[in-house]
Amino acid sequence: MSKKLITLFVSGMLLLSLGLAGCGGQQKNAALRVGTEPSFAPFEFQDEKSKDFVGFDMDLIRAIAKQMGTEVQVQSMGFDALIPALEAKSIDAVISGMTINEERAKKVKFSKPYYKSGLAIIVKNDNKTINSFKDLEGKNIAVQIGTSGAEEAKKIKDAKTREFNTPPEAFMELKAGGVDAVINDKPVNDYFIKQAGGQDTKQVGEPLTSEDYGIAVAGSNAELAAKIDKALDELKKNGEYDKIYEKWFGPAKK
Ligand code: ARG
């Protein structure tokens, strides 16, 4: 054998043994790969300083994972990319203020509801003409793409809907006067208005819908959904859920 061949052979064996050693490590639960669209404060957003993903959903999913004996690895993506990512198995679960509805339930499996929400209308402070849902007829409305708000806006007679990648972009367009109203989840609107000190925008009318948020997993992954439900139950029982709730929303209205 030539010298060259021998070195090749030896280094090959070395690589192989290294590879095998890598597999032999003690079995650890693989991290839960969680997808989210993190422009949805106070549910999921990026902390400006630490760049960590924070919010109610982030705390909740980390607590759920801990209960399951694992950790969370967050993957950020567009809201309309979340369900396709579950279907493609590139993530295990979605927590993203995602409303449980029939259309989505055909494709994914939802956990039990974990938060009660609903859509609401937000307009500029000086708007005097839009006071309720029916006042939106013929108006320009901004929404986040792929959301229940986008679906709701499509039902309004003669309204022109513009879809943005994130709610903050829709809010910005409203402030700039490019649209008359935004339809978006009420707790997110509340947080946005509060952060801005009520400077430019306000909410009007009754909530348009009542919606439940759920954690989604692939349709074929009933086992993971059951584990998540079990963990949720435990967190509700041991007071951890309430702690997380109060951290982001204040004392729960009971
Ligand atoms: N609840 C709405 C829906 O499910 C909006 C959710 C948007 N979430 C987000 N993280 N941007 O359609």
Coordinates of N, CA and C in Angstrom, one line a residue, residues 62-245:
R62 N -41.8 27.9 27.8 CA -40.7 27.5 28.5 C -41.1 26.7 29.8
A63 N -42.1 27.2 30.4 CA -42.6 26.5 31.6 C -43.1 25.1 31.3
I64 N -43.8 25.1 30.1 CA -44.4 23.8 29.7 C -43.3 22.8 29.3
A65 N -42.3 23.3 28.6 CA -41.1 22.4 28.3 C -40.4 21.9 29.5
K66 N -40.3 22.8 30.5 CA -39.6 22.4 31.7 C -40.4 21.3 32.4
Q67 N -41.7 21.4 32.4 CA -42.6 20.4 33.0 C -42.4 19.1 32.2
M68 N -42.1 19.2 31.0 CA -41.9 18.0 30.1 C -40.5 17.5 30.2
G69 N -39.6 18.1 30.9 CA -38.2 17.7 31.1 C -37.4 18.1 29.9
T70 N -37.7 19.2 29.2 CA -36.9 19.6 28.1 C -36.8 21.1 28.0
E71 N -36.2 21.6 26.9 CA -35.9 23.0 26.8 C -36.6 23.5 25.5
V72 N -36.6 24.8 25.3 CA -37.2 25.4 24.1 C -36.1 26.0 23.3
Q73 N -36.3 25.7 22.0 CA -35.4 26.4 21.0 C -36.4 27.2 20.1
V74 N -36.3 28.5 20.2 CA -37.3 29.4 19.5 C -36.8 29.7 18.1
Q75 N -37.7 29.5 17.1 CA -37.4 29.9 15.7 C -38.4 30.9 15.3
S76 N -37.9 32.1 14.8 CA -38.7 33.2 14.4 C -39.0 33.1 12.9
M77 N -40.3 33.3 12.6 CA -40.7 33.3 11.2 C -42.0 34.1 10.9
G78 N -42.3 34.3 9.7 CA -43.5 35.0 9.4 C -44.8 34.3 9.9
F79 N -45.8 35.0 10.3 CA -47.0 34.3 10.8 C -47.6 33.3 9.9
D80 N -47.6 33.7 8.6 CA -48.2 32.7 7.6 C -47.2 31.6 7.2
A81 N -46.0 31.6 7.8 CA -45.1 30.5 7.6 C -45.1 29.4 8.7
L82 N -45.9 29.7 9.8 CA -45.8 28.8 10.9 C -46.5 27.5 10.7
I83 N -47.7 27.5 10.1 CA -48.4 26.2 9.9 C -47.6 25.4 8.8
P84 N -47.2 26.0 7.7 CA -46.4 25.2 6.8 C -45.1 24.6 7.4
A85 N -44.5 25.3 8.3 CA -43.3 24.8 9.0 C -43.6 23.6 9.9
L86 N -44.8 23.6 10.5 CA -45.2 22.5 11.3 C -45.4 21.3 10.4
E87 N -46.1 21.5 9.2 CA -46.4 20.5 8.3 C -45.1 19.9 7.7
A88 N -44.1 20.7 7.5 CA -42.8 20.3 7.0 C -41.9 19.7 8.1
K89 N -42.4 19.7 9.3 CA -41.7 19.1 10.4 C -40.4 19.8 10.7
S90 N -40.2 21.1 10.3 CA -39.0 21.8 10.6 C -39.1 22.4 12.0
I91 N -40.3 22.5 12.6 CA -40.5 22.8 14.0 C -41.5 21.8 14.6
D92 N -41.5 21.7 16.0 CA -42.4 20.8 16.6 C -43.7 21.4 17.1
A93 N -43.6 22.7 17.4 CA -44.8 23.3 18.0 C -44.8 24.8 17.6
V94 N -46.1 25.4 17.6 CA -46.2 26.8 17.4 C -46.9 27.4 18.6
I95 N -46.3 28.5 19.1 CA -47.0 29.3 20.1 C -46.8 30.7 19.6
S96 N -47.9 31.4 19.3 CA -47.8 32.7 18.6 C -49.1 33.5 18.6
G97 N -49.7 33.4 19.8 CA -51.0 34.1 19.9 C -52.0 33.6 18.9
M98 N -51.8 32.3 18.5 CA -52.6 31.7 17.4 C -54.0 31.3 17.8
T99 N -54.9 31.8 17.1 CA -56.3 31.5 17.4 C -56.7 30.1 16.9
I100 N -57.4 29.4 17.8 CA -57.9 28.0 17.4 C -59.1 28.3 16.5
N101 N -59.0 27.8 15.2 CA -60.2 27.8 14.4 C -60.3 26.6 13.5
E102 N -61.4 26.4 12.9 CA -61.7 25.2 12.1 C -60.7 25.0 11.0
E103 N -60.5 26.1 10.3 CA -59.7 26.1 9.1 C -58.3 25.5 9.4
R104 N -57.7 26.0 10.5 CA -56.4 25.6 10.9 C -56.4 24.2 11.5
A105 N -57.5 23.9 12.2 CA -57.6 22.6 12.9 C -57.7 21.4 11.8
K106 N -57.9 21.8 10.6 CA -57.9 20.8 9.5 C -56.4 20.4 9.2
K107 N -55.5 21.3 9.5 CA -54.1 21.0 9.2 C -53.2 20.7 10.4
V108 N -53.6 21.2 11.5 CA -52.7 21.0 12.7 C -53.6 20.6 13.9
K109 N -52.9 20.1 14.9 CA -53.6 19.8 16.1 C -53.3 20.8 17.2
F110 N -54.4 21.3 17.8 CA -54.2 22.4 18.9 C -54.3 21.8 20.3
S111 N -53.6 22.4 21.2 CA -53.7 22.1 22.6 C -55.0 22.6 23.1
K112 N -55.2 22.5 24.4 CA -56.4 23.1 25.0 C -56.2 24.6 24.9
P113 N -57.3 25.4 24.9 CA -57.1 26.9 24.9 C -56.3 27.3 26.1
Y114 N -55.4 28.3 25.9 CA -54.6 28.8 27.0 C -54.8 30.3 27.3
Y115 N -55.5 31.0 26.4 CA -55.7 32.4 26.6 C -57.0 32.9 25.8
K116 N -57.8 33.7 26.5 CA -59.0 34.2 25.8 C -58.7 35.6 25.2
S117 N -59.0 35.7 23.9 CA -58.6 36.9 23.2 C -59.8 37.3 22.3
G118 N -59.6 38.3 21.4 CA -60.6 38.7 20.5 C -60.1 39.8 19.7
L119 N -60.7 40.1 18.6 CA -60.3 41.2 17.7 C -60.9 42.5 18.1
A120 N -60.2 43.6 17.8 CA -60.7 44.9 18.1 C -60.2 45.9 17.0
I121 N -60.9 47.0 17.0 CA -60.6 48.1 16.0 C -59.7 49.2 16.6
I122 N -58.7 49.6 16.0 CA -57.9 50.7 16.5 C -57.8 51.8 15.4
V123 N -58.0 53.0 15.8 CA -58.0 54.1 14.9 C -57.1 55.3 15.5
K124 N -56.9 56.3 14.7 CA -56.2 57.5 15.2 C -57.0 58.2 16.3
N125 N -56.4 58.8 17.2 CA -57.1 59.5 18.3 C -58.1 60.5 17.8
D126 N -57.8 61.2 16.7 CA -58.6 62.3 16.2 C -59.7 61.8 15.2
N127 N -59.8 60.4 15.1 CA -60.9 59.9 14.2 C -62.2 60.0 14.9
K128 N -63.2 60.6 14.2 CA -64.5 60.8 14.8 C -65.6 59.9 14.0
T129 N -65.2 59.3 12.9 CA -66.2 58.7 12.1 C -66.3 57.2 12.3
I130 N -65.2 56.6 12.8 CA -65.3 55.1 13.0 C -65.5 54.8 14.5
N131 N -66.7 54.4 14.8 CA -67.0 54.0 16.2 C -67.4 52.6 16.4
S132 N -67.6 51.9 15.3 CA -68.0 50.5 15.4 C -67.7 49.8 14.2
F133 N -67.9 48.5 14.2 CA -67.6 47.6 13.0 C -68.3 48.1 11.8
K134 N -69.5 48.5 11.8 CA -70.2 48.9 10.6 C -69.7 50.2 10.0
D135 N -69.0 51.0 10.8 CA -68.4 52.2 10.3 C -67.2 51.9 9.4
L136 N -66.8 50.7 9.4 CA -65.6 50.3 8.6 C -65.9 50.1 7.1
E137 N -67.2 50.1 6.8 CA -67.6 49.9 5.3 C -66.9 50.9 4.5
G138 N -66.3 50.4 3.4 CA -65.7 51.3 2.4 C -64.4 51.9 2.9
K139 N -63.9 51.5 4.0 CA -62.7 52.2 4.6 C -61.4 51.4 4.2
N140 N -60.2 52.0 4.4 CA -59.0 51.3 4.2 C -58.5 50.7 5.5
I141 N -58.3 49.4 5.5 CA -58.0 48.7 6.8 C -56.6 48.0 6.7
A142 N -55.8 48.1 7.7 CA -54.5 47.3 7.8 C -54.7 46.2 8.7
V143 N -54.0 45.0 8.3 CA -54.1 43.8 9.1 C -52.7 43.1 9.0
Q144 N -52.5 42.1 9.9 CA -51.3 41.3 9.7 C -51.7 40.1 8.8
I145 N -50.8 39.8 7.8 CA -51.1 38.7 6.9 C -51.3 37.4 7.6
G146 N -52.3 36.6 7.1 CA -52.5 35.3 7.6 C -53.2 35.2 8.9
T147 N -53.7 36.3 9.4 CA -54.3 36.3 10.8 C -55.9 36.3 10.7
S148 N -56.5 36.0 11.9 CA -57.9 36.1 12.0 C -58.4 37.5 11.7
G149 N -57.6 38.5 12.0 CA -57.9 39.9 11.7 C -58.0 40.1 10.2
A150 N -57.1 39.5 9.5 CA -57.2 39.6 8.0 C -58.4 39.0 7.5
E151 N -58.8 37.9 8.0 CA -60.1 37.2 7.6 C -61.3 38.1 7.9
E152 N -61.3 38.7 9.1 CA -62.4 39.5 9.5 C -62.6 40.7 8.6
A153 N -61.4 41.3 8.2 CA -61.5 42.5 7.4 C -62.0 42.2 6.0
K154 N -61.8 41.0 5.5 CA -62.3 40.6 4.2 C -63.8 40.6 4.2
K155 N -64.5 40.5 5.3 CA -65.9 40.4 5.4 C -66.6 41.8 5.3
I156 N -65.8 42.8 5.4 CA -66.4 44.2 5.4 C -66.7 44.7 4.0
K157 N -67.9 45.2 3.9 CA -68.4 45.6 2.6 C -67.5 46.8 2.0
D158 N -67.1 46.6 0.8 CA -66.3 47.7 0.1 C -65.1 48.2 0.8
A159 N -64.6 47.5 1.8 CA -63.4 47.9 2.5 C -62.2 47.4 1.7
K160 N -61.1 48.2 1.7 CA -59.9 47.8 1.1 C -58.9 47.4 2.2
T161 N -58.5 46.1 2.1 CA -57.6 45.6 3.1 C -56.2 45.6 2.6
R162 N -55.3 46.1 3.5 CA -53.9 46.0 3.2 C -53.2 45.1 4.2
E163 N -52.4 44.1 3.7 CA -51.8 43.1 4.6 C -50.4 43.4 4.9
F164 N -50.0 43.5 6.1 CA -48.6 43.7 6.5 C -48.0 42.5 7.1
N165 N -46.7 42.4 7.1 CA -46.0 41.3 7.7 C -46.2 41.2 9.2
T166 N -46.2 42.3 9.9 CA -46.3 42.4 11.3 C -47.3 43.4 11.8
P167 N -47.9 43.3 13.0 CA -48.8 44.3 13.5 C -48.1 45.7 13.6
P168 N -46.9 45.7 14.1 CA -46.3 47.1 14.2 C -46.2 47.8 12.9
E169 N -46.1 47.1 11.8 CA -46.1 47.8 10.5 C -47.5 48.3 10.2
A170 N -48.5 47.6 10.6 CA -49.9 48.0 10.3 C -50.1 49.3 11.2
F171 N -49.7 49.2 12.5 CA -49.9 50.4 13.4 C -49.2 51.6 12.8
M172 N -48.0 51.4 12.2 CA -47.2 52.5 11.7 C -47.9 53.2 10.5
E173 N -48.5 52.3 9.7 CA -49.3 52.8 8.5 C -50.5 53.6 9.0
L174 N -51.1 53.2 10.1 CA -52.2 53.9 10.7 C -51.8 55.3 11.2
K175 N -50.7 55.3 11.9 CA -50.2 56.6 12.4 C -49.8 57.5 11.3
A176 N -49.3 56.9 10.2 CA -48.9 57.8 9.1 C -50.1 58.2 8.2
G177 N -51.3 57.7 8.6 CA -52.5 58.2 7.8 C -52.7 57.4 6.6
G178 N -52.0 56.3 6.3 CA -52.1 55.5 5.1 C -53.4 54.6 5.1
V179 N -53.9 54.3 6.3 CA -55.1 53.5 6.4 C -56.0 54.2 7.5
D180 N -57.3 53.8 7.5 CA -58.3 54.4 8.5 C -58.3 53.7 9.8
A181 N -58.0 52.4 9.7 CA -58.1 51.5 10.9 C -57.3 50.3 10.8
V182 N -57.0 49.7 12.0 CA -56.3 48.4 12.0 C -57.2 47.4 12.7
I183 N -57.3 46.2 12.2 CA -58.0 45.2 13.0 C -57.0 44.2 13.5
N184 N -56.9 44.0 14.8 CA -55.9 43.2 15.4 C -56.3 42.7 16.8
D185 N -55.6 41.8 17.3 CA -56.0 41.2 18.6 C -56.0 42.3 19.7
K186 N -57.1 42.3 20.5 CA -57.2 43.4 21.5 C -56.1 43.5 22.5
P187 N -55.6 42.4 23.1 CA -54.6 42.6 24.1 C -53.3 43.1 23.5
V188 N -53.1 42.9 22.2 CA -51.9 43.4 21.5 C -52.1 44.9 21.3
N189 N -53.3 45.3 20.9 CA -53.6 46.7 20.7 C -53.5 47.5 22.0
D190 N -54.0 46.9 23.1 CA -54.0 47.5 24.4 C -52.5 47.8 24.8
Y191 N -51.7 46.8 24.6 CA -50.3 47.0 24.9 C -49.6 48.0 24.1
F192 N -49.9 48.0 22.8 CA -49.3 49.0 21.9 C -49.7 50.4 22.3
I193 N -51.0 50.6 22.6 CA -51.5 52.0 23.0 C -50.9 52.4 24.3
K194 N -50.8 51.5 25.2 CA -50.2 51.8 26.5 C -48.7 52.2 26.4
Q195 N -48.0 51.4 25.6 CA -46.5 51.7 25.4 C -46.4 53.1 24.8
A196 N -47.3 53.5 23.9 CA -47.2 54.8 23.2 C -47.8 55.9 24.1
G197 N -48.2 55.5 25.3 CA -48.8 56.5 26.2 C -50.1 57.1 25.7
G198 N -50.8 56.3 24.9 CA -52.1 56.8 24.3 C -52.0 58.0 23.4
Q199 N -50.8 58.2 22.9 CA -50.5 59.4 22.1 C -51.2 59.6 20.8
D200 N -51.2 58.5 20.0 CA -51.7 58.7 18.6 C -53.0 57.9 18.3
T201 N -53.2 56.8 19.1 CA -54.2 55.9 18.6 C -55.1 55.5 19.8
K202 N -56.3 55.0 19.5 CA -57.3 54.5 20.5 C -58.1 53.3 19.9
Q203 N -58.7 52.6 20.8 CA -59.6 51.5 20.3 C -61.0 52.0 20.4
V204 N -61.8 51.5 19.4 CA -63.2 51.9 19.4 C -64.1 50.6 19.3
G205 N -65.3 50.8 19.8 CA -66.3 49.7 19.6 C -66.1 48.5 20.5
E206 N -67.0 47.6 20.4 CA -66.9 46.3 21.2 C -65.9 45.4 20.5
P207 N -65.3 44.5 21.2 CA -64.5 43.4 20.6 C -65.3 42.8 19.5
L208 N -64.7 42.5 18.3 CA -65.4 42.0 17.2 C -65.7 40.5 17.3
T209 N -64.8 39.8 18.0 CA -64.8 38.3 18.1 C -64.4 37.9 19.5
S210 N -64.7 36.7 19.8 CA -64.1 36.0 21.0 C -63.3 34.9 20.5
E211 N -62.0 34.8 20.8 CA -61.1 33.8 20.2 C -60.3 33.2 21.3
D212 N -59.9 31.9 21.1 CA -59.1 31.2 22.1 C -57.7 31.0 21.4
Y213 N -56.7 31.2 22.1 CA -55.3 30.9 21.6 C -55.0 29.5 22.0
G214 N -54.3 28.8 21.1 CA -53.9 27.4 21.4 C -52.5 27.2 20.9
I215 N -51.8 26.2 21.4 CA -50.5 25.8 20.9 C -50.7 24.7 19.8
A216 N -50.1 24.9 18.7 CA -50.3 24.0 17.6 C -49.1 23.0 17.4
V217 N -49.5 21.8 17.1 CA -48.4 20.8 16.7 C -48.9 20.2 15.4
A218 N -48.0 19.4 14.8 CA -48.4 18.7 13.5 C -49.6 17.8 13.8
G219 N -50.5 17.7 12.7 CA -51.7 17.0 12.9 C -51.5 15.5 13.3
S220 N -50.3 15.0 12.9 CA -50.0 13.6 13.3 C -49.4 13.4 14.6
N221 N -49.2 14.5 15.4 CA -48.4 14.5 16.6 C -49.3 14.6 17.8
A222 N -50.3 13.7 17.9 CA -51.3 13.7 19.0 C -50.6 13.5 20.4
E223 N -49.5 12.8 20.3 CA -48.7 12.5 21.5 C -48.2 13.8 22.1
L224 N -47.6 14.6 21.3 CA -47.0 15.9 21.8 C -48.1 16.8 22.3
A225 N -49.2 16.8 21.6 CA -50.4 17.7 22.0 C -50.8 17.2 23.4
A226 N -50.9 15.9 23.6 CA -51.3 15.4 25.0 C -50.3 15.8 26.1
K227 N -49.1 15.7 25.7 CA -48.0 16.1 26.7 C -48.1 17.6 27.1
I228 N -48.4 18.4 26.1 CA -48.5 19.9 26.3 C -49.7 20.1 27.2
D229 N -50.8 19.5 26.8 CA -52.1 19.6 27.6 C -51.8 19.3 29.1
K230 N -51.1 18.2 29.3 CA -50.9 17.7 30.6 C -50.0 18.7 31.4
A231 N -49.0 19.2 30.7 CA -48.1 20.2 31.4 C -48.9 21.5 31.7
L232 N -49.8 21.9 30.7 CA -50.6 23.1 31.0 C -51.5 22.9 32.2
D233 N -52.1 21.7 32.3 CA -53.0 21.4 33.5 C -52.2 21.6 34.8
E234 N -50.9 21.0 34.7 CA -50.1 21.1 35.9 C -49.7 22.5 36.3
L235 N -49.4 23.3 35.3 CA -49.1 24.7 35.5 C -50.3 25.5 36.1
K236 N -51.5 25.1 35.6 CA -52.7 25.8 36.1 C -52.9 25.4 37.6
K237 N -52.6 24.2 37.9 CA -52.8 23.7 39.3 C -51.8 24.2 40.2
N238 N -50.5 24.3 39.8 CA -49.5 24.7 40.8 C -49.3 26.2 40.9
G239 N -50.1 27.0 40.2 CA -50.0 28.4 40.3 C -49.1 29.1 39.4
E240 N -48.3 28.3 38.6 CA -47.3 28.9 37.7 C -47.9 29.7 36.6
Y241 N -49.0 29.1 36.0 CA -49.7 29.8 35.0 C -50.2 31.2 35.4
D242 N -50.8 31.3 36.6 CA -51.3 32.5 37.1 C -50.1 33.5 37.3
K243 N -49.0 33.0 37.8 CA -47.8 33.9 38.0 C -47.4 34.5 36.6
I244 N -47.3 33.7 35.6 CA -46.9 34.2 34.3 C -48.0 35.2 33.8
Y245 N -49.3 34.8 34.0 CA -50.4 35.7 33.5 C -50.2 37.1 34.2

